[in-house]
Short mmCIF file of N, CA and C in Angstrom, two decimals:
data_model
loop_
_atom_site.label_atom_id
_atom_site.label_comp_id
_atom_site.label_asym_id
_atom_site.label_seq_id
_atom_site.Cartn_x
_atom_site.Cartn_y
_atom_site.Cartn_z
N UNK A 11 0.84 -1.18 0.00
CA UNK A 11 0.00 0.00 0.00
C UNK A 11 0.88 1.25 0.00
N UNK A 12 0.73 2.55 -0.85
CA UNK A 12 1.35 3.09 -0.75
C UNK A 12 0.90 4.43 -0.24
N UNK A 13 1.30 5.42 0.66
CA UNK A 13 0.32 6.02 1.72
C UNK A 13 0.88 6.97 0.70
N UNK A 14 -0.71 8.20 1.04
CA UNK A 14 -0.71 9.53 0.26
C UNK A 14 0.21 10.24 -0.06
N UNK A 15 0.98 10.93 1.05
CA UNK A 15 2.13 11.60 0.59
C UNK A 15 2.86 11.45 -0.11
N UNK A 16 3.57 10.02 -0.26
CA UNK A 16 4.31 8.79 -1.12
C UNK A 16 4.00 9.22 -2.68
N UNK A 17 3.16 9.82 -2.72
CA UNK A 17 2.71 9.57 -4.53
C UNK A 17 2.71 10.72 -5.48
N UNK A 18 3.49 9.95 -6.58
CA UNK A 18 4.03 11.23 -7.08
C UNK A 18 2.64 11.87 -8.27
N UNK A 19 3.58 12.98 -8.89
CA UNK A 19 2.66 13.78 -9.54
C UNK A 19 1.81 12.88 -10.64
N UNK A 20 2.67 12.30 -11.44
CA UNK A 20 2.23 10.94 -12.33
C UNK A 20 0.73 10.27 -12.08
N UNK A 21 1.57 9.61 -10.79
CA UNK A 21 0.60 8.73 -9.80
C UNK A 21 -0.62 9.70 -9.95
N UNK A 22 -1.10 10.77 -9.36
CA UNK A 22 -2.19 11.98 -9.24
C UNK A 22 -2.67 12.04 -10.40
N UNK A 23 -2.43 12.43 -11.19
CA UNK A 23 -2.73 13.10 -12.61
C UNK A 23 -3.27 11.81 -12.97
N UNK A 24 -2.63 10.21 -13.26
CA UNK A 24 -3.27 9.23 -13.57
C UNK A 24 -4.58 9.01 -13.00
N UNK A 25 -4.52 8.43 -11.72
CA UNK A 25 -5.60 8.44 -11.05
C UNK A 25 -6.54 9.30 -11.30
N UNK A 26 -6.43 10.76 -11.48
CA UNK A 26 -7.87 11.67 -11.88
C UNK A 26 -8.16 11.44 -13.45
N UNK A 27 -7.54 11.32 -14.02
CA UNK A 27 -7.91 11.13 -15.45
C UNK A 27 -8.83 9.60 -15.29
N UNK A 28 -8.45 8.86 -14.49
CA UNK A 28 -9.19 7.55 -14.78
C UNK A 28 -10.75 7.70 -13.74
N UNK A 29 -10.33 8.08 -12.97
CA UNK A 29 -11.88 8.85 -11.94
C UNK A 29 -12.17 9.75 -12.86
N UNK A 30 -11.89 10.72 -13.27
CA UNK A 30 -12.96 11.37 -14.69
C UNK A 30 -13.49 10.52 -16.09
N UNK A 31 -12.71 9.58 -16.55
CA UNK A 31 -13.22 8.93 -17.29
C UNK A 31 -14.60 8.25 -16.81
N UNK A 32 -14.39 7.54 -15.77
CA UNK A 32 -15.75 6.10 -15.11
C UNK A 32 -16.82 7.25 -14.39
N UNK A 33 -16.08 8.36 -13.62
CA UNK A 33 -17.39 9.35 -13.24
C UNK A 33 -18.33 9.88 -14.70
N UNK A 34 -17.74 10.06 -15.67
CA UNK A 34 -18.59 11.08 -17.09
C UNK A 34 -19.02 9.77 -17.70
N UNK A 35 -18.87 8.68 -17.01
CA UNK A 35 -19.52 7.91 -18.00
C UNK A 35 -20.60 7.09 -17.22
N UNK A 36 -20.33 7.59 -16.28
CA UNK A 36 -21.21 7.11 -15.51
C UNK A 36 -23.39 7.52 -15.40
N UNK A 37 -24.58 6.50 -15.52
CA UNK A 37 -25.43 6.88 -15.89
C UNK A 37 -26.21 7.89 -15.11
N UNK A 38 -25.84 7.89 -13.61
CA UNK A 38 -25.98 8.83 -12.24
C UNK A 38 -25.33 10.29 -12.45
N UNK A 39 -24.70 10.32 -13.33
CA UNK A 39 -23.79 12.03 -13.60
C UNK A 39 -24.51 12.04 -15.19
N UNK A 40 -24.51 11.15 -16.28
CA UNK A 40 -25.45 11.99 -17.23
C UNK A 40 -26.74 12.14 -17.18
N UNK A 41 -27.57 11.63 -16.01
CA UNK A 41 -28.87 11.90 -15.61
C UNK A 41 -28.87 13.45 -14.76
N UNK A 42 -27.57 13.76 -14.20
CA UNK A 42 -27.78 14.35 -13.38
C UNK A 42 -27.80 15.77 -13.85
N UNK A 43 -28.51 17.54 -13.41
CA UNK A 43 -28.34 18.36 -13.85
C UNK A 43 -27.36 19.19 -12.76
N UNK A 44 -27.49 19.15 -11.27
CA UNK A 44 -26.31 19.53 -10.62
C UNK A 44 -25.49 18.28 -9.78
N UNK A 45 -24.30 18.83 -9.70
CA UNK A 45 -23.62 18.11 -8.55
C UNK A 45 -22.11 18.53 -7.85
N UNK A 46 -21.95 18.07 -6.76
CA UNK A 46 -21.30 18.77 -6.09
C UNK A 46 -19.75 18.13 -6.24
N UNK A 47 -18.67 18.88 -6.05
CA UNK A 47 -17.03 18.56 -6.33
C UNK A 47 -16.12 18.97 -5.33
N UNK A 48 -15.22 18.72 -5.93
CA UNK A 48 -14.03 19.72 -4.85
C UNK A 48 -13.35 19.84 -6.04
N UNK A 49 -12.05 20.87 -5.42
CA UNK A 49 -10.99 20.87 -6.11
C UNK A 49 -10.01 20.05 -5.08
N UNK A 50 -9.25 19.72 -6.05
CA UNK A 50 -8.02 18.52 -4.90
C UNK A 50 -6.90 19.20 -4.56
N UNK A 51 -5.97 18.81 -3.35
CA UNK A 51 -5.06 19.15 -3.21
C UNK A 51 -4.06 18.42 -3.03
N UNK A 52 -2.79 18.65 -3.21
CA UNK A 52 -1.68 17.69 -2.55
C UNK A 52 -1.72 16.53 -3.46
N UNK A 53 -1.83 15.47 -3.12
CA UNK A 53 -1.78 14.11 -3.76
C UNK A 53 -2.87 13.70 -3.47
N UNK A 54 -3.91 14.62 -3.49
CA UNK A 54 -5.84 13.68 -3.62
C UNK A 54 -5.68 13.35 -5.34
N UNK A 55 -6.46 12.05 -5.76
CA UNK A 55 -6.61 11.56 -6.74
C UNK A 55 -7.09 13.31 -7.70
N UNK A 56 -6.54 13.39 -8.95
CA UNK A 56 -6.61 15.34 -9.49
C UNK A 56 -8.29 15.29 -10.15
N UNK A 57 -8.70 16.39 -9.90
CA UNK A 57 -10.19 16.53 -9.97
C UNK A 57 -10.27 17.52 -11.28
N UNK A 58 -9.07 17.74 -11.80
CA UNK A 58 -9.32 19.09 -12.71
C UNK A 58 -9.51 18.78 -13.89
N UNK A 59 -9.37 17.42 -14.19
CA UNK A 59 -10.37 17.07 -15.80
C UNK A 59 -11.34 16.65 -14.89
N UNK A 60 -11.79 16.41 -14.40
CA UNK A 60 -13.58 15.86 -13.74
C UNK A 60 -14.51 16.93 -13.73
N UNK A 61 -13.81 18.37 -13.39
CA UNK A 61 -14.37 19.80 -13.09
C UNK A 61 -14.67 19.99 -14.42
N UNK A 62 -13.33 20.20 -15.29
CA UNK A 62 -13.82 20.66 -16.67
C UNK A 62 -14.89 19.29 -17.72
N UNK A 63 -14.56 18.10 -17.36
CA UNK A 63 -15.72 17.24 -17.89
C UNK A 63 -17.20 17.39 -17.56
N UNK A 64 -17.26 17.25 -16.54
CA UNK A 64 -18.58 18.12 -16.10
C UNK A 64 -19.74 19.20 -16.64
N UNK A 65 -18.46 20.09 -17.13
CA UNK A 65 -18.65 21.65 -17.41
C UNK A 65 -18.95 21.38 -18.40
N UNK A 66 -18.09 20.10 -19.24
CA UNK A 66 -18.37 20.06 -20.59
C UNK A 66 -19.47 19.60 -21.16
N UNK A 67 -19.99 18.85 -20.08
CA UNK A 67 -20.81 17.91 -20.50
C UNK A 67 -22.89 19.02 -20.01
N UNK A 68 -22.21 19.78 -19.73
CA UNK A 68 -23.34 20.80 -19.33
C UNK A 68 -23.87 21.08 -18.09
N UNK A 69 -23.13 20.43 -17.09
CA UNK A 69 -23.48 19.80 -15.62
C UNK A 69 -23.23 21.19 -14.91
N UNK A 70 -24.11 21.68 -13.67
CA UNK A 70 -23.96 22.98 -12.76
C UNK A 70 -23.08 21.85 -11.70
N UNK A 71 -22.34 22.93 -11.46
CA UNK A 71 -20.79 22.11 -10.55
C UNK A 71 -21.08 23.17 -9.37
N UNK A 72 -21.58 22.80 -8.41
CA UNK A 72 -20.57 23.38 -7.31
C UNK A 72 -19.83 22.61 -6.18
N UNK A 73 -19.20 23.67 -5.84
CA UNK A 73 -17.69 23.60 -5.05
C UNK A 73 -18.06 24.03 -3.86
N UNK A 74 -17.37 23.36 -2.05
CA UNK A 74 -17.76 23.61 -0.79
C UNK A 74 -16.69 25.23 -1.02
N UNK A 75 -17.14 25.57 -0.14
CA UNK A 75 -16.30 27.36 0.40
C UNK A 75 -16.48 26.91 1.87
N UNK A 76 -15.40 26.54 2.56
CA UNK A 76 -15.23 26.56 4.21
C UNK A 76 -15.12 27.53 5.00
N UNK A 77 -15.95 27.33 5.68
CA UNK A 77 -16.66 28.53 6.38
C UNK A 77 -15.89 28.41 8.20
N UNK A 78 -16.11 29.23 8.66
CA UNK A 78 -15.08 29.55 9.67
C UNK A 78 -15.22 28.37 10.64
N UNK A 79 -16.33 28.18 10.66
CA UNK A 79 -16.48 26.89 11.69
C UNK A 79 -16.74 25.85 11.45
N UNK A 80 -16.06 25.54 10.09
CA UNK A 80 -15.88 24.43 9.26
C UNK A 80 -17.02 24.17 8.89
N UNK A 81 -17.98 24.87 8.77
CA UNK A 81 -19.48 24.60 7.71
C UNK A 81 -18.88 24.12 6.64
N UNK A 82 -20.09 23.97 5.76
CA UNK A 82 -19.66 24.15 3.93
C UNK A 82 -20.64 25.24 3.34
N UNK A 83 -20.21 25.87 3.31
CA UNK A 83 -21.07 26.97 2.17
C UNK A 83 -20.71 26.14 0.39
N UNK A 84 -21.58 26.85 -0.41
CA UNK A 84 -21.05 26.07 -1.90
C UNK A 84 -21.41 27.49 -2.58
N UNK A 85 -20.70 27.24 -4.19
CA UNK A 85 -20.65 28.52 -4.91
C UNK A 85 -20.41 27.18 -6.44
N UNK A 86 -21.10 28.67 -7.39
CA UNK A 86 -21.49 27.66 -8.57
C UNK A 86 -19.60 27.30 -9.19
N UNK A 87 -18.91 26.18 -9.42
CA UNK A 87 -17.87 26.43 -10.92
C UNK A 87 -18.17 26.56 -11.57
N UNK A 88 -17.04 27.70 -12.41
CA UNK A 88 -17.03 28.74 -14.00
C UNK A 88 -15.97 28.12 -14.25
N UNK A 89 -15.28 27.53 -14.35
CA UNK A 89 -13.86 26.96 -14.91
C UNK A 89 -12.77 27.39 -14.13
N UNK A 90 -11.55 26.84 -14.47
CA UNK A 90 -10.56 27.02 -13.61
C UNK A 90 -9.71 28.81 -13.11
N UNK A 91 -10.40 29.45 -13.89
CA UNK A 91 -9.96 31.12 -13.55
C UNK A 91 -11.12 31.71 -12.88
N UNK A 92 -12.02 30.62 -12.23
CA UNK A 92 -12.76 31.20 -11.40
C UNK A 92 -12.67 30.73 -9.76
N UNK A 93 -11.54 30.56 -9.84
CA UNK A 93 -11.13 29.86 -8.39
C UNK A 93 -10.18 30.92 -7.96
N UNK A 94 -10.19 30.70 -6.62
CA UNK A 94 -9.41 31.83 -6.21
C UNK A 94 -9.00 31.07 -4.48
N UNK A 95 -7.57 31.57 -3.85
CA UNK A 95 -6.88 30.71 -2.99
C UNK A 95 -7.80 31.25 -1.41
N UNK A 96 -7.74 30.20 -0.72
CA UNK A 96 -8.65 30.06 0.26
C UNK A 96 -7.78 29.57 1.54
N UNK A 97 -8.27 29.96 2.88
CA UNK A 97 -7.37 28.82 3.89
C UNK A 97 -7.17 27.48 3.91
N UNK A 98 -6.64 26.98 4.41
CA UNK A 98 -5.99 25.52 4.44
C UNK A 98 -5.42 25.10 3.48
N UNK A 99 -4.64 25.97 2.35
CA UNK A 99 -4.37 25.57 0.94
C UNK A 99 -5.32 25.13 0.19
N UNK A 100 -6.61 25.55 0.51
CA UNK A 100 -7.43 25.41 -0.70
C UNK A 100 -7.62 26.16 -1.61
N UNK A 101 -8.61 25.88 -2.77
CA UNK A 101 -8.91 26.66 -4.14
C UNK A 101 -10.70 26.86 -3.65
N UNK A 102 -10.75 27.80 -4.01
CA UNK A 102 -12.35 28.10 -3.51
C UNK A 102 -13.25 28.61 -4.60
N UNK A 103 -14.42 28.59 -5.62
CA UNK A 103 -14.94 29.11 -6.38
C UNK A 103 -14.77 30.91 -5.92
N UNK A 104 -15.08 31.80 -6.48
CA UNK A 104 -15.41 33.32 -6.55
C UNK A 104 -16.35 33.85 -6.26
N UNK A 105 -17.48 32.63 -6.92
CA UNK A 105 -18.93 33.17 -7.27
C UNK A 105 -19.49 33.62 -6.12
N UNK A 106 -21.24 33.80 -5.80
CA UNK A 106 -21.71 33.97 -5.20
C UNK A 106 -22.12 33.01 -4.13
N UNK A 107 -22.10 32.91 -2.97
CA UNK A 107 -22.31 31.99 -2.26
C UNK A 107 -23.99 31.47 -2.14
N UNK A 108 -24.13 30.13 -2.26
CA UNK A 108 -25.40 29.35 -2.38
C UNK A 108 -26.67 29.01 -0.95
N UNK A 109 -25.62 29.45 0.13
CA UNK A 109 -25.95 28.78 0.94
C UNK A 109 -25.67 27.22 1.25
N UNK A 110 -25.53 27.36 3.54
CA UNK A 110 -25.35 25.50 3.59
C UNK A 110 -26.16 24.36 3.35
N UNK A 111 -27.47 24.80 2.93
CA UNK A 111 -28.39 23.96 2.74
C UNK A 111 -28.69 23.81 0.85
N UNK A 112 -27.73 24.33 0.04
CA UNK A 112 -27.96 24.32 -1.07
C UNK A 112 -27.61 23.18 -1.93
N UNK A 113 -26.61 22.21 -0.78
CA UNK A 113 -26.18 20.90 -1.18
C UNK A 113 -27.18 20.06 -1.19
N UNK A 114 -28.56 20.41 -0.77
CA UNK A 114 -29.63 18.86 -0.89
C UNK A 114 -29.94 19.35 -2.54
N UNK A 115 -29.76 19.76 -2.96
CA UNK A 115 -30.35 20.11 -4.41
C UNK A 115 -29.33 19.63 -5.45
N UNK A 116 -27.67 18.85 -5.11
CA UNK A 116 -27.07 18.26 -6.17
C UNK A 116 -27.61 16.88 -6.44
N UNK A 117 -27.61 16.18 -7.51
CA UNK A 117 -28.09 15.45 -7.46
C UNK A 117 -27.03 14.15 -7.41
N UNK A 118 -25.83 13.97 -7.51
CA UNK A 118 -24.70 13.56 -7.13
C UNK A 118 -23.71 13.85 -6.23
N UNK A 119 -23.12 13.19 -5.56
CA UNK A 119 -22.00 14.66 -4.81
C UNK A 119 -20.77 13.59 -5.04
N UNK A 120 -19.71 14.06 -5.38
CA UNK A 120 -18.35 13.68 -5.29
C UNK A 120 -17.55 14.57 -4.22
N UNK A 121 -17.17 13.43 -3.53
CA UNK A 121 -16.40 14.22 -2.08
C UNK A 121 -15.08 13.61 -1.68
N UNK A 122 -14.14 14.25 -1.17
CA UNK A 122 -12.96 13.50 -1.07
C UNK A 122 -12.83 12.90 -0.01
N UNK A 123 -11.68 12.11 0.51
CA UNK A 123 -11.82 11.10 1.59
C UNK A 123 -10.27 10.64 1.79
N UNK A 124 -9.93 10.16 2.69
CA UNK A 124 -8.55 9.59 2.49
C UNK A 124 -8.63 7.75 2.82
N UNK A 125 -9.67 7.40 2.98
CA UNK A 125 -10.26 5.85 3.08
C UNK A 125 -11.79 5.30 3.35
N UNK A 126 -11.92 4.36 2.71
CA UNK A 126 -13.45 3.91 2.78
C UNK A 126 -13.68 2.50 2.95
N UNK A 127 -14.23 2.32 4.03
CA UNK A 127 -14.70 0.88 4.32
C UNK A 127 -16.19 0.04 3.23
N UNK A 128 -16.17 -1.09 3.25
CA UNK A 128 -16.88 -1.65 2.53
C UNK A 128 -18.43 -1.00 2.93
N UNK A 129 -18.35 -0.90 3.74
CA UNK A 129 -19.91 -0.35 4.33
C UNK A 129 -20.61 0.70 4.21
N UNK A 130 -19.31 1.81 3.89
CA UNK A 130 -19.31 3.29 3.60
C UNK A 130 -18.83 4.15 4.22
N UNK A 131 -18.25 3.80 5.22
CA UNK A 131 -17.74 4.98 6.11
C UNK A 131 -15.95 5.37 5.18
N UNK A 132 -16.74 6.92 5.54
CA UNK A 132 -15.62 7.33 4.86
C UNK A 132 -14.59 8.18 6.32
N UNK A 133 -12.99 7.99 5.81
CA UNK A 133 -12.34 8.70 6.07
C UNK A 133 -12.15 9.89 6.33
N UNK A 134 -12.38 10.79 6.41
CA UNK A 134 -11.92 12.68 5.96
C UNK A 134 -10.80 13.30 6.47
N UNK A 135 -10.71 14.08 6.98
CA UNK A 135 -9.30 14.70 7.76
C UNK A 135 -9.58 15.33 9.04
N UNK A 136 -11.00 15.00 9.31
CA UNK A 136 -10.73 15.09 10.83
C UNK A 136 -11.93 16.41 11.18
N UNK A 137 -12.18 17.15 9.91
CA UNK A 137 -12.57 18.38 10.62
C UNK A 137 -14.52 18.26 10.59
N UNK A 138 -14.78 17.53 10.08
CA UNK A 138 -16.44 16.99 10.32
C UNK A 138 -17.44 18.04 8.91
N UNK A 139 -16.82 18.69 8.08
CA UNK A 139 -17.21 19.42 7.35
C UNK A 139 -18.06 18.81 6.46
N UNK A 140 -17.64 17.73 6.23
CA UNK A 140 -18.36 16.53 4.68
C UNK A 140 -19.71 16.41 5.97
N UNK A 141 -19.30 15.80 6.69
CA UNK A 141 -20.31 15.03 7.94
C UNK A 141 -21.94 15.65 7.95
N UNK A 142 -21.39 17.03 8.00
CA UNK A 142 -22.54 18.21 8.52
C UNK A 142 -22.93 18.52 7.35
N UNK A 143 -22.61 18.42 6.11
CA UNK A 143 -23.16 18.91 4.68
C UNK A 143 -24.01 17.26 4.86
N UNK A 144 -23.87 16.27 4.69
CA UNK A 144 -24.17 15.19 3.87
C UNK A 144 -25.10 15.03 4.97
N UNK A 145 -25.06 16.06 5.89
CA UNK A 145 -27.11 15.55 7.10
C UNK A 145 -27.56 16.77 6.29
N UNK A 146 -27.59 17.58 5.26
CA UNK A 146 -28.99 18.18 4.63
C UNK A 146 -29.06 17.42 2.82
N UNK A 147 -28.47 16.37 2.59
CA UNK A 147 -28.82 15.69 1.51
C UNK A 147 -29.68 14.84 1.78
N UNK A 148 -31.05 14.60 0.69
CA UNK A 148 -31.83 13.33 0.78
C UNK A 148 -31.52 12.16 0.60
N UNK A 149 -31.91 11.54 1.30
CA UNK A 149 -31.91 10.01 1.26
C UNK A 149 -31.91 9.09 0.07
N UNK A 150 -30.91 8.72 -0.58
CA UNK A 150 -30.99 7.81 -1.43
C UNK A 150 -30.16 8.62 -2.95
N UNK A 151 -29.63 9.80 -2.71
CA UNK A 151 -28.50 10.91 -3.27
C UNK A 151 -27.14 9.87 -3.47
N UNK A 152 -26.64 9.73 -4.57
CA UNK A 152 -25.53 8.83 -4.79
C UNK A 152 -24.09 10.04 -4.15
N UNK A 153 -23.66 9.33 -3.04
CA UNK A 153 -22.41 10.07 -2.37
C UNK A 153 -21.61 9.36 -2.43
N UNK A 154 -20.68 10.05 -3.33
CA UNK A 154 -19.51 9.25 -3.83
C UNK A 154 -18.34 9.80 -3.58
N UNK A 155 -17.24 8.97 -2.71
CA UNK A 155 -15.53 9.43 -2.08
C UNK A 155 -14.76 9.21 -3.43
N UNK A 156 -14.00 9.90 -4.10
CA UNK A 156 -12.88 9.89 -4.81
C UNK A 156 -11.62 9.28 -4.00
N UNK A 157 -11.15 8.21 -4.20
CA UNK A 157 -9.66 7.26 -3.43
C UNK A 157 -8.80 6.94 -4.68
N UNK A 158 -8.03 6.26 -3.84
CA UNK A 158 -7.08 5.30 -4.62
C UNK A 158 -7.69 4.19 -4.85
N UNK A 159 -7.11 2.66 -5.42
CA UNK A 159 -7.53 2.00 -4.97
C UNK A 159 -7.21 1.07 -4.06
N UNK A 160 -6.29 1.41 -3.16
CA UNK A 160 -5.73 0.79 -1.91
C UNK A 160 -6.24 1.37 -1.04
N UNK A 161 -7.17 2.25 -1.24
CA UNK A 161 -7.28 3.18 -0.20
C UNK A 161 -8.99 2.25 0.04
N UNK A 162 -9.64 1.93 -0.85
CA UNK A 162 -10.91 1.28 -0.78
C UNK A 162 -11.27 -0.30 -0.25
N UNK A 163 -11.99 -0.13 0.60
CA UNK A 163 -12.28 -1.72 1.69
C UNK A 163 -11.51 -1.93 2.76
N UNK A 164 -11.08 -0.85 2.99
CA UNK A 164 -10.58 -0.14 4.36
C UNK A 164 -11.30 -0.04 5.44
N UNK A 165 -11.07 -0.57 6.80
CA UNK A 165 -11.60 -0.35 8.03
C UNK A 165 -11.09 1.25 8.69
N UNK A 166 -12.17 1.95 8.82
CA UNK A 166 -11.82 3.23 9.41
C UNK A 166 -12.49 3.40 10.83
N UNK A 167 -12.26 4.22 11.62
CA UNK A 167 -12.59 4.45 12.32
C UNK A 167 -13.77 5.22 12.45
N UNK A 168 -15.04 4.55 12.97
CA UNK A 168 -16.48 5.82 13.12
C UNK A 168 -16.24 6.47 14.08
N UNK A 169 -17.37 7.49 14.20
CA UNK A 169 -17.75 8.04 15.29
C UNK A 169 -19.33 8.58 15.10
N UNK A 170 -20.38 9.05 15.98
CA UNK A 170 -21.59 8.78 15.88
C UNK A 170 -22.15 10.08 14.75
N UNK A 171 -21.21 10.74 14.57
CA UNK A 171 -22.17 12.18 13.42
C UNK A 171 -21.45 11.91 12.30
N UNK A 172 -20.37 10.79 11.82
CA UNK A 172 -20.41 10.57 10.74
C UNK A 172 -21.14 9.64 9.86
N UNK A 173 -21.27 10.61 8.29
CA UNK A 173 -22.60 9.75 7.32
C UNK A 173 -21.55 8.90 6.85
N UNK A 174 -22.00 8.31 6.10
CA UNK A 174 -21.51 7.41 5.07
C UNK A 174 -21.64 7.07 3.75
N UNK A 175 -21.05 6.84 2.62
CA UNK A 175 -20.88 7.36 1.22
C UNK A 175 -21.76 6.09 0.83
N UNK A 176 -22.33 6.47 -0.55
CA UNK A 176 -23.15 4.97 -1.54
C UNK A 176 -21.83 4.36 -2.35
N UNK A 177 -21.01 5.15 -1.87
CA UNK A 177 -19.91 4.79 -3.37
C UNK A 177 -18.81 4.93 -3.12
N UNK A 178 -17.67 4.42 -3.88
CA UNK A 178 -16.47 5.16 -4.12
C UNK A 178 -15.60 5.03 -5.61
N UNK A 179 -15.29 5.99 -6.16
CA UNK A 179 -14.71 5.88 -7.07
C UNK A 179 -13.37 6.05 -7.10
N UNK A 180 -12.56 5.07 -7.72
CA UNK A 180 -10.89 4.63 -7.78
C UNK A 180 -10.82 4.57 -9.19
N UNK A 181 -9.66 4.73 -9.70
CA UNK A 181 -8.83 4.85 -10.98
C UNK A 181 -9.21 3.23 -11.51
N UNK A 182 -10.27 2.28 -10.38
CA UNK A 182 -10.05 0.95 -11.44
C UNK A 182 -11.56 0.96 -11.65
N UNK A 183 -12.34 2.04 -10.98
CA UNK A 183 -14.14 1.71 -11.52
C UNK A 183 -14.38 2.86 -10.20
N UNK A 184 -15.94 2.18 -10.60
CA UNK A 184 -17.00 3.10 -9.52
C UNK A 184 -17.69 1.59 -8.73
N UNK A 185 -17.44 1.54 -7.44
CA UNK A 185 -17.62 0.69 -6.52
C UNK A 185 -19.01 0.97 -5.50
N UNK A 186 -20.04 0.21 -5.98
CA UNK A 186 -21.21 0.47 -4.75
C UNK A 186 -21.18 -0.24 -3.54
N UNK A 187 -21.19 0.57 -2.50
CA UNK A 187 -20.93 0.23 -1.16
C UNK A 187 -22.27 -0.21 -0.36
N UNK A 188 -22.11 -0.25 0.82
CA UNK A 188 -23.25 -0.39 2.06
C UNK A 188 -23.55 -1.81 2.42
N UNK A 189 -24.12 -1.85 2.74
CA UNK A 189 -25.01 -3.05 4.03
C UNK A 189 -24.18 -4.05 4.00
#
């Protein structure tokens, strides 16, 4: 297994090109008219052909904006010169902000993670931000972690206010999770 930091630019860039390929082809994203993304950082699997596939494909993208007390606010993506640098080394949309409750209205969400158990529990980094967005999505909303694929069928650690993903997508497919 080779842990996050470990992986080079190659490694990244591969991995998102192959998670943008199986996500745009997927029948849950061409049904869908919004859905929600990130931009990646560091050595997260790269999201920046997935953003512009999306875009291409006609899809309303928005992006979380972290809010001081680690809410998620969201704002629509315009392409990559509409991002602008944010705390924690993030990239943050520009636009106008949507509101935290504007995430029950994607109809997909792609969210990042750093591991996912067969069941769904996802990983994050600790700060509960995914957690508290994914309690105003409806029930039965395909929530899908972007990983590796070493990183997937992983035992993580719960705790009682975290949700749990329908999915995860790795550079070798799109994997349905739960029960």
């Amino acid at each position: 297994m080779t842990t996050r930091h470990r992986r080079g630019l190659l490694e990244v860039g591969e991995a998102g090109r192959a998670i943008a390929e199986h996500v745009l082809a997927a029948p849950e994203v061409r049904r869908a008219a919004t859905l929600s993304a990130y931009v990646s950082v560091g050595t997260e699997p790269g999201t920046s052909l997935l953003l512009d596939g999306l875009v291409g494909l006609g899809k309303r993208v928005v992006l979380p904006v972290v809010l001081p007390d680690l809410d998620l606010d969201w704002a629509v993506y315009q392409g990559p010169t509409s991002l602008m640098p944010a705390r924690m080394g993030l990239l943050e949309p520009a636009g106008p902000r949507l509101g935290v409750d504007s995430i029950g209205t994607a109809d997909v969400l792609l969210i990042p993670g750093l591991a996912v158990s067969p069941t769904g529990d996802r990983m994050g980094r600790g700060g509960g931000c995914y957690d508290r967005a994914l309690a105003r999505v409806p029930v039965g909303t395909p929530v899908w972690v972007l990983v590796y694929d070493d990183e997937l069928g992983r035992e993580v650690p719960v705790e009682p206010h975290d949700r749990r993903v329908t999915g995860a997508v790795t550079p070798s497919g799109i994997h349905r999770l739960g029960g």
